[in-house]
Tab-separated table of C-alpha atoms in Angstrom:
chain	number	residue	atom	x	y	z
A	947	MET	CA	62.727	190.607	44.255
A	948	ALA	CA	64.434	188.810	41.364
A	949	ARG	CA	65.629	185.841	43.511
A	950	ARG	CA	62.145	184.093	43.096
A	951	TYR	CA	62.509	184.133	39.562
A	952	ASP	CA	66.153	182.895	38.980
A	953	SER	CA	66.243	179.507	40.201
A	954	LYS	CA	64.828	178.044	37.257
A	955	THR	CA	65.705	178.749	33.943
A	956	THR	CA	62.310	177.996	32.487
A	957	ILE	CA	60.738	180.920	34.232
A	958	PHE	CA	60.607	184.348	32.693
A	959	SER	CA	60.679	187.036	35.427
A	960	PRO	CA	57.925	189.569	35.579
A	961	GLU	CA	60.145	192.166	33.502
A	962	GLY	CA	60.145	189.408	30.857
A	963	ARG	CA	63.823	188.709	31.347
A	964	LEU	CA	65.707	185.023	31.698
A	965	TYR	CA	68.062	185.501	34.778
A	966	GLN	CA	70.017	182.291	34.626
A	967	VAL	CA	70.946	183.108	30.978
A	968	GLU	CA	71.792	186.627	32.205
A	969	TYR	CA	73.951	185.312	35.129
A	970	ALA	CA	75.711	182.881	32.533
A	971	MET	CA	76.756	185.814	30.293
A	972	GLU	CA	78.065	187.603	33.367
A	973	ALA	CA	80.278	184.325	34.198
A	974	ILE	CA	81.668	184.848	31.141
A	975	GLY	CA	82.392	188.354	31.460
A	976	HIS	CA	85.066	187.339	33.850
A	977	ALA	CA	86.651	184.737	31.579
A	978	GLY	CA	89.967	185.109	29.755
A	979	THR	CA	89.533	187.401	26.603
A	980	CYS	CA	89.267	186.007	23.143
A	981	LEU	CA	88.920	188.034	19.800
A	982	GLY	CA	88.566	187.397	16.239
A	983	ILE	CA	89.399	189.353	13.210
A	984	LEU	CA	88.154	188.629	9.419
A	985	ALA	CA	90.788	189.795	6.913
A	986	ASN	CA	90.743	189.548	3.149
A	987	ASP	CA	92.732	186.265	2.806
A	988	GLY	CA	92.142	184.439	6.272
A	989	ILE	CA	90.643	184.511	9.595
A	990	VAL	CA	92.707	185.226	12.833
A	991	LEU	CA	91.671	184.140	16.548
A	992	ALA	CA	93.531	185.741	19.751
A	993	ALA	CA	93.001	184.362	23.244
A	994	GLU	CA	94.211	185.549	26.713
A	995	ARG	CA	95.461	182.184	28.669
A	996	ARG	CA	94.648	182.306	32.108
A	997	ASN	CA	96.102	178.990	33.021
A	998	THR	CA	100.105	179.825	33.298
A	999	ASN	CA	101.287	178.011	36.382
A	1000	LYS	CA	104.606	176.662	35.916
A	1001	LEU	CA	103.729	173.277	37.070
A	1002	LEU	CA	101.233	172.604	34.332
A	1003	ASP	CA	102.230	170.152	32.125
A	1004	ASP	CA	102.021	171.063	28.437
A	1005	VAL	CA	100.323	168.281	26.885
A	1006	PHE	CA	97.605	170.198	25.378
A	1007	LEU	CA	98.987	173.082	23.229
A	1008	SER	CA	95.660	175.163	23.535
A	1009	ASP	CA	93.237	175.476	26.289
A	1010	LYS	CA	91.023	178.156	24.459
A	1011	ILE	CA	91.425	177.137	20.942
A	1012	TYR	CA	89.716	174.122	19.552
A	1013	VAL	CA	89.943	172.627	15.854
A	1014	ILE	CA	86.435	171.491	15.001
A	1015	ASN	CA	86.857	169.975	11.931
A	1016	GLU	CA	89.227	170.203	8.375
A	1017	ASP	CA	87.325	174.018	7.844
A	1018	MET	CA	86.578	175.340	11.063
A	1019	ALA	CA	88.313	176.248	14.480
A	1020	CYS	CA	86.839	177.876	17.533
A	1021	CYS	CA	87.804	179.757	20.656
A	1022	VAL	CA	85.555	179.748	23.938
A	1023	ALA	CA	85.259	181.825	27.128
A	1024	GLY	CA	83.751	181.016	29.893
A	1025	ILE	CA	83.220	177.617	32.259
A	1026	THR	CA	86.110	175.243	30.639
A	1027	SER	CA	84.380	172.290	31.427
A	1028	ASP	CA	81.305	173.400	29.745
A	1029	ALA	CA	83.317	174.426	26.755
A	1030	ASN	CA	84.755	170.694	26.027
A	1031	VAL	CA	81.483	169.358	26.391
A	1032	LEU	CA	80.156	171.789	23.644
A	1033	THR	CA	83.401	171.455	21.410
A	1034	ASN	CA	82.809	167.764	21.481
A	1035	GLU	CA	79.382	167.830	20.280
A	1036	LEU	CA	80.439	170.306	17.602
A	1037	ARG	CA	82.949	168.041	16.279
A	1038	ALA	CA	80.139	164.929	16.428
A	1039	ILE	CA	77.596	167.517	14.361
A	1040	ALA	CA	80.420	167.881	12.091
A	1041	GLN	CA	81.367	164.657	11.464
A	1042	ARG	CA	77.488	163.176	11.288
A	1043	HIS	CA	77.069	166.033	8.515
A	1044	THR	CA	79.701	164.817	6.391
A	1045	LEU	CA	78.783	161.090	6.951
A	1046	GLN	CA	75.094	161.909	5.523
A	1047	PHE	CA	76.291	164.290	2.674
A	1048	GLY	CA	79.811	163.713	1.888
A	1049	GLU	CA	80.881	167.299	2.051
A	1050	PRO	CA	82.145	169.588	4.959
A	1051	MET	CA	79.312	171.134	6.994
A	1052	PRO	CA	78.817	174.530	6.064
A	1053	CYS	CA	79.840	176.913	8.920
A	1054	GLU	CA	76.674	178.953	9.379
A	1055	GLN	CA	74.706	175.492	9.771
A	1056	LEU	CA	77.123	174.102	12.263
A	1057	VAL	CA	76.823	177.265	14.613
A	1058	MET	CA	73.076	177.019	13.995
A	1059	ARG	CA	72.808	173.670	14.938
A	1060	LEU	CA	74.715	173.986	18.216
A	1061	CYS	CA	72.849	176.994	19.065
A	1062	ASP	CA	69.651	175.457	18.841
A	1063	ILE	CA	71.127	173.050	21.418
A	1064	LYS	CA	72.085	175.610	23.541
A	1065	GLN	CA	68.606	177.102	23.457
A	1066	ALA	CA	67.041	174.151	24.588
A	1067	TYR	CA	68.681	174.642	27.793
A	1068	THR	CA	66.964	177.826	28.041
A	1069	GLN	CA	63.826	176.863	27.454
A	1070	TYR	CA	63.256	173.260	28.958
A	1071	GLY	CA	64.366	170.582	31.104
A	1072	GLY	CA	65.075	172.266	34.063
A	1073	LYS	CA	69.102	172.024	33.777
A	1074	ARG	CA	71.522	175.244	33.608
A	1075	PRO	CA	72.418	177.124	30.135
A	1076	PHE	CA	76.182	176.431	29.073
A	1077	GLY	CA	78.289	179.035	30.727
A	1078	VAL	CA	80.476	179.666	27.552
A	1079	SER	CA	80.351	182.132	24.601
A	1080	ILE	CA	82.069	180.623	21.587
A	1081	LEU	CA	83.939	182.717	18.301
A	1082	TYR	CA	84.023	180.338	15.166
A	1083	MET	CA	86.377	180.972	12.342
A	1084	GLY	CA	85.705	178.892	9.424
A	1085	TRP	CA	85.820	178.713	5.435
A	1086	ASP	CA	82.870	177.051	3.009
A	1087	ASN	CA	82.399	177.008	-0.570
A	1088	ARG	CA	79.290	179.111	-0.019
A	1089	HIS	CA	80.317	182.053	1.542
A	1090	GLY	CA	84.326	182.227	2.166
A	1091	TYR	CA	85.627	183.266	5.271
A	1092	GLN	CA	83.240	183.634	8.098
A	1093	LEU	CA	83.307	184.468	11.737
A	1094	TYR	CA	80.686	183.865	14.300
A	1095	GLN	CA	79.951	184.250	18.079
A	1096	SER	CA	77.525	182.692	19.926
A	1097	ASP	CA	76.313	182.780	23.509
A	1098	PRO	CA	74.672	180.739	26.376
A	1099	SER	CA	71.257	182.053	25.001
A	1100	GLY	CA	71.653	180.465	21.703
A	1101	ASN	CA	71.977	183.559	19.767
A	1102	TYR	CA	74.504	183.982	17.306
A	1103	SER	CA	75.587	186.429	14.438
A	1104	GLY	CA	77.938	186.943	11.886
A	1105	TRP	CA	80.797	189.376	12.649
A	1106	LYS	CA	83.849	191.291	10.917
A	1107	ALA	CA	85.907	191.392	14.091
A	1108	THR	CA	84.593	191.184	17.712
A	1109	CYS	CA	85.592	190.184	21.080
A	1110	ILE	CA	84.103	188.051	24.073
A	1111	GLY	CA	85.127	187.582	27.566
A	1112	ASN	CA	86.950	190.163	29.917
A	1113	SER	CA	87.007	193.467	28.698
A	1114	SER	CA	85.220	192.682	25.688
A	1115	ALA	CA	83.617	196.147	25.124
A	1116	ALA	CA	86.559	197.972	25.592
A	1117	ALA	CA	88.284	195.609	22.759
A	1118	VAL	CA	84.909	195.649	20.374
A	1119	SER	CA	85.294	199.642	20.795
A	1120	ILE	CA	88.928	199.575	19.799
A	1121	LEU	CA	88.122	197.381	16.837
A	1122	LYS	CA	85.384	199.671	15.466
A	1123	GLN	CA	87.818	202.230	15.406
A	1124	GLU	CA	90.814	200.530	14.083
A	1125	TYR	CA	89.475	197.901	11.659
A	1126	LYS	CA	89.343	198.632	8.050
A	1127	GLU	CA	86.788	196.280	6.314
A	1128	GLY	CA	88.621	194.971	2.759
A	1129	GLU	CA	91.968	196.754	3.444
A	1130	THR	CA	93.245	194.245	6.384
A	1131	ASP	CA	95.300	191.317	5.317
A	1132	LEU	CA	96.056	188.331	7.687
A	1133	TYR	CA	99.275	189.587	8.863
A	1134	GLU	CA	97.703	193.153	9.561
A	1135	ALA	CA	95.085	191.278	11.289
A	1136	GLN	CA	97.332	189.547	13.751
A	1137	LEU	CA	98.965	192.613	14.810
A	1138	LEU	CA	95.872	194.354	15.211
A	1139	ALA	CA	95.040	191.589	17.515
A	1140	LEU	CA	98.164	192.080	19.457
A	1141	LYS	CA	97.256	195.632	19.494
A	1142	VAL	CA	93.661	195.333	21.041
A	1143	MET	CA	94.625	192.406	23.365
A	1144	SER	CA	97.822	194.890	24.834
A	1145	LYS	CA	95.457	197.615	25.241
A	1146	THR	CA	92.532	195.593	26.971
A	1147	LEU	CA	94.089	193.135	29.116
A	1148	ASP	CA	95.705	194.239	32.708
A	1149	MET	CA	99.389	193.155	31.489
A	1150	THR	CA	101.763	195.673	31.185
A	1151	LYS	CA	103.746	193.768	28.554
A	1152	LEU	CA	102.468	190.988	25.774
A	1153	ASN	CA	104.008	187.847	26.794
A	1154	ALA	CA	103.794	184.629	24.510
A	1155	GLU	CA	103.050	182.387	27.155
A	1156	LYS	CA	99.627	184.209	27.953
A	1157	LEU	CA	98.674	184.445	24.523
A	1158	GLU	CA	97.331	181.670	22.051
A	1159	LEU	CA	96.980	182.672	18.672
A	1160	ALA	CA	95.584	180.860	15.489
A	1161	THR	CA	94.968	181.497	11.938
A	1162	LEU	CA	92.766	179.874	9.409
A	1163	VAL	CA	93.725	180.290	5.696
A	1164	ARG	CA	92.651	178.530	2.183
A	1165	LYS	CA	95.672	177.187	0.342
A	1166	GLY	CA	94.777	175.874	-2.990
A	1167	ASP	CA	91.932	173.446	-2.260
A	1168	LYS	CA	92.693	172.917	1.351
A	1169	THR	CA	92.327	174.626	4.294
A	1170	GLU	CA	94.769	175.541	6.664
A	1171	ILE	CA	94.370	175.966	10.574
A	1172	LEU	CA	97.344	176.825	12.570
A	1173	VAL	CA	97.447	177.249	15.988
A	1174	LYS	CA	100.756	179.346	16.331
A	1175	PRO	CA	103.892	178.146	18.374
A	1176	ALA	CA	105.222	180.232	21.058
A	1177	ASP	CA	108.538	181.301	19.148
A	1178	LYS	CA	106.331	182.568	16.066
A	1179	VAL	CA	103.876	184.397	18.611
A	1180	LYS	CA	107.048	186.038	20.007
A	1181	GLU	CA	108.347	187.313	16.824
A	1182	LEU	CA	104.646	188.991	16.380
A	1183	ILE	CA	104.786	190.393	19.659
A	1184	LYS	CA	108.381	191.979	18.447
A	1185	GLU	CA	107.002	193.292	15.495
A	1186	HIS	CA	103.983	194.810	17.524
A	1187	GLU	CA	106.409	196.432	20.033
A	1188	GLN	CA	108.343	197.772	17.368
A	1189	ARG	CA	105.491	199.606	15.706
A	1190	GLU	CA	104.372	200.654	19.065
A	1191	ALA	CA	107.559	202.399	19.533
A	1192	LYS	CA	107.690	204.228	16.273
A	1193	ALA	CA	104.116	205.542	16.720
A	1194	GLU	CA	105.385	206.592	19.787
A	1195	ALA	CA	108.394	208.543	18.601
A	1196	ALA	CA	106.380	209.830	15.651
A	1197	LYS	CA	103.921	211.303	18.370
A	1198	GLN	CA	106.694	212.832	20.249
A	1199	ASP	CA	108.217	214.342	17.066
A	1200	LYS	CA	104.842	216.145	16.378
A	1201	ALA	CA	104.529	217.280	19.832
A	1202	THR	CA	107.912	218.780	20.006
A	1203	ALA	CA	107.676	220.229	16.379
A	1204	GLY	CA	104.471	221.431	17.377
A	1205	LYS	CA	106.314	223.220	20.116
A	1206	SER	CA	109.087	224.666	18.232
A	1207	LYS	CA	106.444	226.403	15.804
A	1208	ASP	CA	104.664	228.283	18.824
A	1209	LYS	CA	108.057	229.580	19.661
B	221	MET	CA	61.714	145.183	-11.832
B	222	ALA	CA	64.216	143.500	-14.270
B	223	LEU	CA	61.582	144.302	-17.253
B	224	GLU	CA	61.822	147.851	-16.591
B	225	CYS	CA	64.802	149.686	-18.490
B	226	LEU	CA	66.726	152.589	-17.018
B	227	ILE	CA	69.543	154.242	-19.300
B	228	GLY	CA	71.658	157.002	-18.393
B	229	ILE	CA	74.437	158.585	-20.282
B	230	LYS	CA	76.718	161.752	-18.995
B	231	PHE	CA	78.201	163.731	-21.693
B	232	ASP	CA	80.880	166.540	-20.957
B	233	ASP	CA	77.963	169.508	-20.663
B	234	PHE	CA	74.588	167.579	-20.173
B	235	VAL	CA	73.478	164.172	-18.948
B	236	LEU	CA	70.659	162.502	-20.720
B	237	ILE	CA	68.534	159.934	-18.899
B	238	ALA	CA	65.362	157.570	-20.724
B	239	THR	CA	63.323	155.421	-18.827
B	240	ASP	CA	60.683	153.095	-20.348
B	241	MET	CA	56.887	154.344	-19.593
B	242	SER	CA	55.473	151.188	-19.000
B	243	HIS	CA	54.030	150.104	-15.641
B	244	ILE	CA	53.470	146.269	-15.476
B	245	GLN	CA	51.808	144.119	-12.868
B	246	SER	CA	52.076	140.169	-14.012
B	247	ILE	CA	51.102	140.069	-17.656
B	248	MET	CA	49.228	143.402	-17.727
B	249	VAL	CA	50.513	146.947	-18.947
B	250	GLN	CA	48.607	148.799	-16.022
B	251	LYS	CA	49.850	152.222	-17.453
B	252	SER	CA	51.764	153.105	-20.406
B	253	ASP	CA	52.613	156.664	-19.678
B	254	ASP	CA	54.278	156.283	-16.296
B	255	ASP	CA	57.090	158.703	-15.332
B	256	LYS	CA	60.064	157.309	-13.677
B	257	ILE	CA	62.235	160.163	-13.568
B	258	HIS	CA	61.903	162.124	-10.259
B	259	LYS	CA	63.185	165.778	-9.945
B	260	LEU	CA	65.053	166.295	-6.885
B	261	SER	CA	66.871	169.710	-7.206
B	262	SER	CA	67.016	172.180	-9.990
B	263	HIS	CA	69.934	170.265	-11.611
B	264	LEU	CA	69.466	166.740	-10.021
B	265	VAL	CA	67.034	163.836	-11.172
B	266	MET	CA	66.652	160.362	-10.134
B	267	ALA	CA	65.480	157.557	-12.279
B	268	VAL	CA	64.003	154.707	-10.181
B	269	ALA	CA	63.243	150.843	-10.805
B	270	GLY	CA	62.273	148.118	-8.563
B	271	GLU	CA	59.573	147.109	-5.887
B	272	ALA	CA	56.395	148.736	-6.772
B	273	GLY	CA	55.491	151.359	-4.135
B	274	ASP	CA	59.247	151.258	-2.893
B	275	THR	CA	60.147	153.219	-6.088
B	276	THR	CA	58.008	156.309	-5.216
B	277	GLN	CA	58.179	156.312	-1.911
B	278	PHE	CA	62.102	156.036	-1.661
B	279	ALA	CA	62.307	158.902	-4.447
B	280	GLU	CA	59.833	161.017	-2.828
B	281	TYR	CA	61.460	160.778	0.275
B	282	ILE	CA	64.826	161.724	-0.896
B	283	ALA	CA	63.076	164.569	-2.927
B	284	LYS	CA	61.439	166.221	0.023
B	285	ASN	CA	64.597	165.816	2.325
B	286	ILE	CA	66.508	167.475	-0.349
B	287	GLN	CA	63.805	170.467	-0.719
B	288	LEU	CA	63.872	170.623	2.992
B	289	TYR	CA	67.639	171.330	3.095
B	290	LYS	CA	66.909	174.101	0.210
B	291	MET	CA	64.311	175.743	2.771
B	292	ARG	CA	66.499	175.243	5.711
B	293	ASN	CA	69.702	176.966	4.119
B	294	GLY	CA	68.592	178.940	1.216
B	295	TYR	CA	70.717	176.977	-0.707
B	296	GLU	CA	70.564	173.839	-2.631
B	297	LEU	CA	73.016	170.659	-2.130
B	298	HIS	CA	75.636	170.041	-4.784
B	299	PRO	CA	74.884	166.717	-6.755
B	300	SER	CA	77.823	164.749	-5.195
B	301	SER	CA	76.188	165.744	-1.661
B	302	ALA	CA	72.884	164.748	-2.827
B	303	VAL	CA	73.760	161.344	-4.199
B	304	HIS	CA	76.198	160.739	-0.822
B	305	PHE	CA	73.006	161.395	1.121
B	306	THR	CA	70.812	159.014	-0.933
B	307	ARG	CA	73.160	156.377	-1.090
B	308	HIS	CA	73.455	156.516	3.048
B	309	THR	CA	69.720	156.500	3.335
B	310	LEU	CA	69.305	153.686	1.229
B	311	SER	CA	72.035	151.675	3.180
B	312	THR	CA	70.663	152.580	6.437
B	313	HIS	CA	67.446	151.266	5.686
B	314	LEU	CA	68.959	148.121	4.268
B	315	ARG	CA	70.405	147.101	7.574
B	316	SER	CA	66.974	147.392	9.282
B	317	ARG	CA	63.302	145.752	9.080
B	318	GLU	CA	62.609	148.257	6.261
B	319	PRO	CA	64.636	147.628	3.355
B	320	TYR	CA	63.718	149.716	-0.179
B	321	PHE	CA	64.103	147.476	-3.133
B	322	VAL	CA	65.010	150.060	-5.695
B	323	ASN	CA	67.819	150.314	-8.458
B	324	LEU	CA	68.570	154.190	-9.270
B	325	LEU	CA	70.353	156.478	-11.720
B	326	MET	CA	70.989	159.678	-10.419
B	327	GLY	CA	71.868	162.501	-13.216
B	328	GLY	CA	72.510	166.069	-12.697
B	329	TYR	CA	74.885	168.965	-13.174
B	330	ASN	CA	77.063	170.931	-10.926
B	331	PRO	CA	76.955	174.750	-12.034
B	332	ALA	CA	79.469	175.360	-9.150
B	333	ILE	CA	82.213	173.493	-11.051
B	334	ASN	CA	80.574	173.141	-14.264
B	335	LYS	CA	80.542	169.562	-14.432
B	336	SER	CA	77.895	167.073	-15.382
B	337	GLU	CA	77.476	163.964	-13.096
B	338	LEU	CA	75.791	160.710	-13.232
B	339	TYR	CA	75.917	157.674	-10.616
B	340	TYR	CA	74.570	154.412	-10.278
B	341	MET	CA	73.188	152.953	-7.093
B	342	ASP	CA	71.704	149.504	-6.534
B	343	TYR	CA	69.511	147.842	-4.129
B	344	LEU	CA	72.562	147.150	-1.975
B	345	ALA	CA	73.524	151.020	-1.908
B	346	ALA	CA	76.449	150.326	-3.865
B	347	SER	CA	77.285	153.691	-5.678
B	348	VAL	CA	79.905	154.366	-8.274
B	349	PRO	CA	80.024	157.518	-10.685
B	350	VAL	CA	79.659	156.120	-14.329
B	351	ASN	CA	79.979	157.637	-17.723
B	352	TYR	CA	76.906	155.423	-18.977
B	353	TYR	CA	74.618	152.559	-17.633
B	354	ALA	CA	71.556	150.822	-18.246
B	355	PHE	CA	69.357	148.854	-15.553
B	356	GLY	CA	67.293	146.063	-16.121
B	357	TYR	CA	67.311	143.214	-18.999
B	358	GLY	CA	67.327	146.340	-21.374
B	359	GLY	CA	70.627	146.940	-20.025
B	360	MET	CA	72.002	143.675	-21.570
B	361	PHE	CA	71.036	144.696	-25.043
B	362	THR	CA	72.296	148.454	-24.914
B	363	LEU	CA	75.453	148.639	-22.744
B	364	SER	CA	77.495	147.023	-25.493
B	365	ILE	CA	76.315	149.617	-27.944
B	366	MET	CA	77.139	152.333	-25.758
B	367	ASP	CA	80.725	150.747	-25.102
B	368	GLN	CA	81.376	150.956	-28.838
B	369	ASP	CA	79.726	154.192	-29.742
B	370	TYR	CA	80.054	156.597	-26.925
B	371	HIS	CA	82.186	159.736	-26.810
B	372	SER	CA	82.227	162.202	-24.097
B	373	ASN	CA	82.154	165.446	-26.628
B	374	MET	CA	79.068	164.601	-28.484
B	375	THR	CA	76.440	166.918	-29.144
B	376	ARG	CA	72.958	166.733	-28.057
B	377	GLU	CA	71.914	165.602	-31.303
B	378	ALA	CA	74.218	162.972	-31.204
B	379	GLY	CA	73.510	161.956	-27.914
B	380	TYR	CA	70.008	161.425	-28.887
B	381	GLU	CA	70.734	159.423	-31.946
B	382	LEU	CA	72.829	157.149	-29.523
B	383	LEU	CA	70.136	156.751	-26.952
B	384	LYS	CA	67.784	156.041	-29.939
B	385	LYS	CA	70.147	153.218	-31.638
B	386	CYS	CA	69.808	151.701	-27.689
B	387	ILE	CA	66.279	151.943	-27.486
B	388	GLY	CA	65.704	150.404	-31.166
B	389	GLU	CA	67.989	147.511	-30.067
B	390	VAL	CA	65.638	147.007	-27.026
B	391	LYS	CA	62.792	147.011	-29.318
B	392	ARG	CA	64.328	144.662	-31.714
B	393	ARG	CA	65.862	141.535	-29.309
B	394	PHE	CA	63.995	142.049	-26.002
B	395	ILE	CA	60.924	139.843	-25.392
B	396	ILE	CA	59.127	142.503	-23.450
B	397	ASN	CA	57.606	145.112	-25.542
B	398	LEU	CA	58.634	148.448	-24.074
B	399	PRO	CA	57.307	150.796	-26.786
B	400	LYS	CA	58.039	154.407	-25.660
B	401	PHE	CA	60.999	155.895	-23.563
B	402	ARG	CA	60.905	159.508	-21.845
B	403	VAL	CA	63.804	161.609	-22.135
B	404	ARG	CA	65.177	163.921	-19.962
B	405	ILE	CA	68.229	166.301	-20.447
B	406	ILE	CA	70.009	167.827	-17.333
B	407	SER	CA	72.727	171.026	-18.173
B	408	LYS	CA	73.762	174.494	-16.953
B	409	GLU	CA	70.184	175.554	-17.615
B	410	GLY	CA	68.669	172.965	-15.485
B	411	ILE	CA	66.146	169.888	-16.376
B	412	SER	CA	64.045	169.870	-19.491
B	413	ASP	CA	62.433	167.230	-21.483
B	414	MET	CA	63.210	165.884	-24.987
B	415	PRO	CA	60.826	163.952	-27.376
B	416	THR	CA	59.395	160.827	-26.120
B	417	ILE	CA	61.398	158.165	-28.270
B	418	ILE	CA	58.930	155.771	-29.848
B	419	ALA	CA	61.129	152.747	-31.280
B	420	GLU	CA	60.741	152.102	-34.885
B	421	GLY	CA	61.627	148.432	-36.435
B	422	GLU	CA	60.627	144.923	-36.364
B	423	ALA	CA	61.566	142.551	-33.973
B	424	ALA	CA	64.671	140.443	-35.139
C-alpha cells in the first residue's frame, strides 16, 4: 500500500508520513558510525572508517571528517557523494557570510542554512532528499563550543553527545549513562569516544586504521581543528585498552573478594 | 552634498557624531531640523550625506537588514561586522546600474570587547577605521582643529567642547550658513542625544 506514496518526495502518505525522507534515514542507519562529544574545553568527533582496502591510495587523510572553516568541522554518515555536495555547500555558505559580514559565521546559523536547503528537497522540485546525516562541531564567540546534528529531513538540534550511523541507538544509550556534563575534559572525552566505539562496532579490537578522530579546541584567539594522525590514535587506543584491563581486573578482584567473604 | 557637514570623533569610551540640520535644494533651505543620523542597532549609528534620496534609501536599507539579522538570530551584529556588511553592499551597488552616491560615518560601541569604533566610508566604498573625520567643505575647516586638540582620553564634556570649537570654525569661515548641529553620543549605555549646538560668533 505504501508503495503508491513513496515514489515522489513531494507527497504525504495517508498516515501523514514522508516515505522518501524515512527511506533516506534508513540508508544512513547502514553507514559507518560517527559520534561527537562536547567536553568542557573542546569537542571530539570520532568516525568508523569503512574504506580500508590496502590498495587505496592515502591521498585524502579523511573520508568522513571535513573541515568547513577555521572554526567548524563536521563528520558525515550516509552516501559519500551526497556528503561531498553538502560539505562543499557548507564551505561556500560560510565564506559568503564572511565576505558579507567580515566575521566567521556563527555555528547555528550555518547549520540552519544548510538544513533549509535540505528541507527544500523534501518539499518541492521532485528530487530525492540527501542521504546524509551530519555531525557538526564548532566554536563561536556567542555560544562557545557547540555540537549539532542534522538529518535528511532538514531538522537539526544541539547536543552534548550524540551518534549517527550504524548502531547509533546503542551508542547513544551508552553515552547517556557514561557522559558526565561539566566534568568531562577533552582527553576523557576522546577516551569515552573510543570506549563507545569499541562497544558498539562489530570489531573485536579497536584499530587505528579503522578509526578517524578529530578534535576542536580554542587556543588563545584561534581555533585549532586537528584530525589525529594514526600514531596519535594508536596511543589513545593503548590508553583505552589499559584502562579496560584495569577495570576488568578490579571487577575480578571484587568478584573473588565477594566469594571469599561468603566462605 | 559638499555643503553638508558630518563630523565624527572617537574617544576611549564613547563616540560623538555631529551633523548639520539643513536640507538644501539649490539656493533654498527646505528644512532646518533634518536628522542625518540613522540608528542601525542598539550601539551603532550611521551619519549620511550625499545625493538626495540615495541617502535615506541606503541608510534605511542597511538599517532594516541589520534589524533582520537580529530578528533571525536573536542577537545583534557587532559594529565592525555591520560596517563590513555596509561596505560590501555599497561596493556591490557601485559596480551595477544602481550606484548609491553617499558618504558615511559609522560610529558605534562594541559592548562585548568594550571598544568604541568609528569608520569612514565614502561613495567609492572605501572604508577605514579612524579616530575622527569630517565630511564636506566643513571638514576642511575642522580637521586641522581636531589634529591639534584631539586626545583619545577626553571626557564627555571636553569632547563636546572640541565639537563646539569645530562647529564655531565652520560658522566663522564657511560661506554657507549651517546654524545648527545635531549631536549624538554612542557609548556602553547605547545611543543618546546631546544638546544641539548652535554656533555663536560672527563670520570672520
